[in-house]
Coordinates of N, CA and C in Angstrom, one line a residue:
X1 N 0.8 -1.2 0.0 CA 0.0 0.0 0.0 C 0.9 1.2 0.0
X2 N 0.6 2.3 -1.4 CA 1.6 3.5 -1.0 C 0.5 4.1 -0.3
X3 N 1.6 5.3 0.7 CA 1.5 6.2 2.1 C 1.6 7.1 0.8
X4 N 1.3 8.2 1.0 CA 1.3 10.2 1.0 C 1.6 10.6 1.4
X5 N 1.9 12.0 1.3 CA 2.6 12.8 1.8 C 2.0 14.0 1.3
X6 N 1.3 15.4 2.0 CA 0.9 15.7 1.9 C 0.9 17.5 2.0
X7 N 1.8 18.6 1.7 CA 2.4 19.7 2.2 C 1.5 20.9 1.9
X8 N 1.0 21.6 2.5 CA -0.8 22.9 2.8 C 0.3 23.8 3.0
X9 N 0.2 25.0 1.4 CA 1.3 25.9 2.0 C 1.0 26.7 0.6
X10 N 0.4 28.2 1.0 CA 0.7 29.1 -0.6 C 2.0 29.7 -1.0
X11 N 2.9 29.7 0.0 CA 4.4 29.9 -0.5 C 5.5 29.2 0.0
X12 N 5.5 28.7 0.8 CA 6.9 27.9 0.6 C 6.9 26.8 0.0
X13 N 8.3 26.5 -0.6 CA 8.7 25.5 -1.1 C 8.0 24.4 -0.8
X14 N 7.8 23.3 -1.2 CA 7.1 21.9 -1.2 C 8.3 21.1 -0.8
X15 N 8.6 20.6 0.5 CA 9.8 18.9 0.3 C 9.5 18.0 -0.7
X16 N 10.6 17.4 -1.1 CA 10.5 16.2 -2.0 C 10.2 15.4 -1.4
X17 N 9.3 14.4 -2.0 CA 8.2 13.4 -1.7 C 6.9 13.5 -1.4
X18 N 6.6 15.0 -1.4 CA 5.2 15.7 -0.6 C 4.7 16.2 -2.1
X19 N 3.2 16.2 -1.8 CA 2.1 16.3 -2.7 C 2.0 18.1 -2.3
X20 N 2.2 19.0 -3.0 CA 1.6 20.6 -2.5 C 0.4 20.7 -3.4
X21 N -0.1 21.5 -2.2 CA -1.6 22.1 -2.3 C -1.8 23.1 -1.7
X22 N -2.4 24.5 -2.4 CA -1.7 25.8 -1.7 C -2.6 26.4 -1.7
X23 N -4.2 25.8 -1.7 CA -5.6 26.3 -0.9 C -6.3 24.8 0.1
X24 N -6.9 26.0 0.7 CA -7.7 24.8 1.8 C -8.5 24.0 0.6
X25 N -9.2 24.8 0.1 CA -10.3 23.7 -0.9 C -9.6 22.9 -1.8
X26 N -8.6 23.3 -2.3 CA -7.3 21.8 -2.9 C -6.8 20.9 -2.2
X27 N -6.8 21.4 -0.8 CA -6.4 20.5 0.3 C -7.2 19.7 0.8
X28 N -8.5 20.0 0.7 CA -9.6 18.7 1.0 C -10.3 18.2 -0.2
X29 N -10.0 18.7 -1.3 CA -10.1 18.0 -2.6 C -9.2 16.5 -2.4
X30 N -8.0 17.1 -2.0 CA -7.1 15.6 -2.2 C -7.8 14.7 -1.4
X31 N -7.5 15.5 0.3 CA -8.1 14.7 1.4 C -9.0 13.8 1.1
X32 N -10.2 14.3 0.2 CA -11.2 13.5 0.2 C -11.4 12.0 -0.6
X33 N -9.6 12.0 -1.3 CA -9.6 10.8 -1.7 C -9.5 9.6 -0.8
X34 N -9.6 8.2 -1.6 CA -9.1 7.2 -0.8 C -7.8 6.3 -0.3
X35 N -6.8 7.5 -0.3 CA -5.6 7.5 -0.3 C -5.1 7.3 1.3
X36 N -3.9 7.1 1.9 CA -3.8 6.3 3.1 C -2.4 7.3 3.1
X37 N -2.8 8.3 4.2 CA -1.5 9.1 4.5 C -0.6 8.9 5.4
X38 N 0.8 9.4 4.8 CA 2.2 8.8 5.9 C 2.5 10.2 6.5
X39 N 1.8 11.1 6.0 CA 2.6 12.9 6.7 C 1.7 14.2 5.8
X40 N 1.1 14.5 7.2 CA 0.2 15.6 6.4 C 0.9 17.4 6.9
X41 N 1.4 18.1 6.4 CA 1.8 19.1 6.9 C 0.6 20.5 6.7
X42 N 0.6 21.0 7.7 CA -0.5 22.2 7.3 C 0.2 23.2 7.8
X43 N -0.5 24.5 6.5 CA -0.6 26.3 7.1 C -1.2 26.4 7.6
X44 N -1.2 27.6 8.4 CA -2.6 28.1 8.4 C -2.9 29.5 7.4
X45 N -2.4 30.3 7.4 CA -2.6 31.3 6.7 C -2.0 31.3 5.3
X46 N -3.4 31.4 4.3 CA -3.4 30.8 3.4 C -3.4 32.0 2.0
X47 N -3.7 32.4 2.1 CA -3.7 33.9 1.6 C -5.4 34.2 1.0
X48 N -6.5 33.2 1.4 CA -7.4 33.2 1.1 C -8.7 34.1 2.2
X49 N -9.1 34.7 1.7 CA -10.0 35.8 2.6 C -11.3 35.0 3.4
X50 N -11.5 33.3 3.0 CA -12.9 32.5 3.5 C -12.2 31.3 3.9
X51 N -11.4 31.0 3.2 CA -10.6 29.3 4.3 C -9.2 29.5 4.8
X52 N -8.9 29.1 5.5 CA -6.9 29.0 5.7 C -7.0 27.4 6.4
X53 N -5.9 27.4 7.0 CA -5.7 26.1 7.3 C -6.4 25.2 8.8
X54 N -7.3 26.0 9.2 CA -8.0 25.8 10.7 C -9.2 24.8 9.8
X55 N -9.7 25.5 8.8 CA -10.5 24.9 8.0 C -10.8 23.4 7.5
X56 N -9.3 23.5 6.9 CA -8.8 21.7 6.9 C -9.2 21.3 8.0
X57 N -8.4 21.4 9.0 CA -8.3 20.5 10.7 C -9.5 20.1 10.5
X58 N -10.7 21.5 10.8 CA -12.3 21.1 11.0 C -12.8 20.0 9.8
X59 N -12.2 20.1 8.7 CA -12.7 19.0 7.8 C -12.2 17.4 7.8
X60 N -10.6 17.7 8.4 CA -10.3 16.4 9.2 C -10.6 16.0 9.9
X61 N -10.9 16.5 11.2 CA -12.4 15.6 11.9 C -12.9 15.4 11.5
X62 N -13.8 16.2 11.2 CA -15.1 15.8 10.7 C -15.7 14.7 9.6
X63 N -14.5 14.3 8.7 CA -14.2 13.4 8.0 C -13.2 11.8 9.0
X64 N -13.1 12.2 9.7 CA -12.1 11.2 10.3 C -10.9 10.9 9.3
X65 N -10.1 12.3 8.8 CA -9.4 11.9 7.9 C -7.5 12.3 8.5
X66 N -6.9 11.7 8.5 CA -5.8 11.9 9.5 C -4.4 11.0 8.6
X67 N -3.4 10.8 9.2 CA -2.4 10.3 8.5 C -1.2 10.0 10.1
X68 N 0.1 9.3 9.9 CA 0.7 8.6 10.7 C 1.2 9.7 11.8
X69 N 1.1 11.0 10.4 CA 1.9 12.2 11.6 C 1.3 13.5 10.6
X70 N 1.1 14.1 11.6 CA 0.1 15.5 11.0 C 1.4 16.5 11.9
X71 N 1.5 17.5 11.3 CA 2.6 18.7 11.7 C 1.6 19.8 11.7
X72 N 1.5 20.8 12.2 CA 0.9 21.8 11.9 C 2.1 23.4 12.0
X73 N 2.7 23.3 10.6 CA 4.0 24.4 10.5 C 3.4 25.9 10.3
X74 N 2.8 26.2 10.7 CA 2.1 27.8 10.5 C 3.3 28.7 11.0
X75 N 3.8 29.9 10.9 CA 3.8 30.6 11.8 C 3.4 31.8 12.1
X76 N 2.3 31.6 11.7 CA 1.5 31.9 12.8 C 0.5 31.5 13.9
X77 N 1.1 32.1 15.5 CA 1.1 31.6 16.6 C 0.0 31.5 17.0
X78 N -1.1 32.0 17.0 CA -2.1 31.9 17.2 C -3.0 31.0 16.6
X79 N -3.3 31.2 15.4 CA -3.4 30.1 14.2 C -3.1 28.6 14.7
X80 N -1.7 28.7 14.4 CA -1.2 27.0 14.5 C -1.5 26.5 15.9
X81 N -1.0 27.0 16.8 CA -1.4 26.6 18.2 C -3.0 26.1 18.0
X82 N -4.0 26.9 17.6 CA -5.5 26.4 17.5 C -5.5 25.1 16.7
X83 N -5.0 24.9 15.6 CA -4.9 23.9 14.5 C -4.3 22.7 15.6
X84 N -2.8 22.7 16.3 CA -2.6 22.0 16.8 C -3.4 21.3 18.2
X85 N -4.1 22.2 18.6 CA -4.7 22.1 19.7 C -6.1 21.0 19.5
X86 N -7.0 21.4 18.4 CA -8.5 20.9 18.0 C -7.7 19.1 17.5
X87 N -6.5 19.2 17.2 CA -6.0 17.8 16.0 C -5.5 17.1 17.5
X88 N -5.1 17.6 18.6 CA -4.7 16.7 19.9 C -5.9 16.6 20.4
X89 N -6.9 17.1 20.5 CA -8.2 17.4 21.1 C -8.9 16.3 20.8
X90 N -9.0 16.4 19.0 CA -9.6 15.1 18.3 C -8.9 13.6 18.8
X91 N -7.9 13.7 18.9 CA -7.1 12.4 19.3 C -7.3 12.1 20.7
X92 N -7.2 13.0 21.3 CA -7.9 12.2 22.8 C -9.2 11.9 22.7
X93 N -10.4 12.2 21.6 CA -11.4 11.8 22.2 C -11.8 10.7 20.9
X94 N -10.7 10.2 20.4 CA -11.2 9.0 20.0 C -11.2 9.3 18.5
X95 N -11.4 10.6 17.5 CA -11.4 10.8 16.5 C -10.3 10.0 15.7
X96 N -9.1 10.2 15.8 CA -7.9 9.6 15.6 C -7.6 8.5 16.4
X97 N -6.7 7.8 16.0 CA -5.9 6.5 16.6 C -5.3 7.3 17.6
X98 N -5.2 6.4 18.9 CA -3.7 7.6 19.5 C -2.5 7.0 19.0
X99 N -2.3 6.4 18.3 CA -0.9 6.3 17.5 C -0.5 7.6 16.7
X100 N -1.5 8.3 16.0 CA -1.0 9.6 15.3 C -0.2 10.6 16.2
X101 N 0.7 11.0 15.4 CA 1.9 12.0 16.1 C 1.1 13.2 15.8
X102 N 0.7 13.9 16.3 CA 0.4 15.3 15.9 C 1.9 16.5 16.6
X103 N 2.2 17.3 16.1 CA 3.7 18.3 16.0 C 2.8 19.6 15.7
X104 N 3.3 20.6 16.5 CA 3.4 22.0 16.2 C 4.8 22.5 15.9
X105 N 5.2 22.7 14.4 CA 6.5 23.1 14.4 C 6.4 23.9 13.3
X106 N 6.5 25.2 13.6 CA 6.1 26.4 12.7 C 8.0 26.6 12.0
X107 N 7.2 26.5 10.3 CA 8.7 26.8 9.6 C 8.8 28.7 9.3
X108 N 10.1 28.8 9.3 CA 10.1 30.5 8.7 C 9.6 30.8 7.2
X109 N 9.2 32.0 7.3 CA 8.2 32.3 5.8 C 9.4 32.9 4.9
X110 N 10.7 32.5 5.2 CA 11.4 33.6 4.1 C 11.6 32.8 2.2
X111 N 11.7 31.5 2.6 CA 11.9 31.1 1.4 C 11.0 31.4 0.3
X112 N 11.6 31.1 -0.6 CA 10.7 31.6 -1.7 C 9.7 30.7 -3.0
X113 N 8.5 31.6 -3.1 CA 7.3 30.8 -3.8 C 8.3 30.1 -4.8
X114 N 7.1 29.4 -5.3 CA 7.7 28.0 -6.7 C 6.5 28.4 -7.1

């Protein structure tokens, strides 16, 4: 079975091996396939004025859609901390496996769009 790899981000660079998708509604476009994820990385601020990346989270609950290890790299602090918060939240009450890693590790925004 291939794993995914999954990177939520309107400007930075994409790692190799990761899928980029650089709106929330492209982001739960993929999500909604029936694909089995190894690493989901999210923004939150998206440069979109009606979804950013808190959006996703609420649609990953709500879907019970999750992967081995979810990161939430925003940085911004307020934002990501929320994203991180509702995705441990979901995991303690049973939405997720508690095997999933959830990570808050906010990258710097200097690099540049692709």
């Amino acid at each position: 079975m291939e794993l995914y790899n999954i990177f939520l981000d309107d400007t930075r660079c994409c790692p190799e091996g990761y899928t980029l998708v650089r709106s929330a509604e492209e982001c739960m476009e993929v999500l909604s396939t029936d694909r089995v994820y190894k690493h989901i990385s999210l923004d939150h601020d998206l440069g979109s004025k009606s979804l950013n990346g808190y959006a996703v989270v609420e649609y990953m609950i709500e879907n019970k859609i999750y992967a081995e290890r979810i990161t939430v790299h925003s940085a911004n602090a307020g934002g990501g901390k929320r994203m991180y918060e509702s995705l441990l939240r979901a995991r303690e009450q049973g939405v997720f496996p508690s095997h999933v890693k959830v990570y808050l590790r906010p990258m710097p925004l200097f690099q540049k769009q692709i």
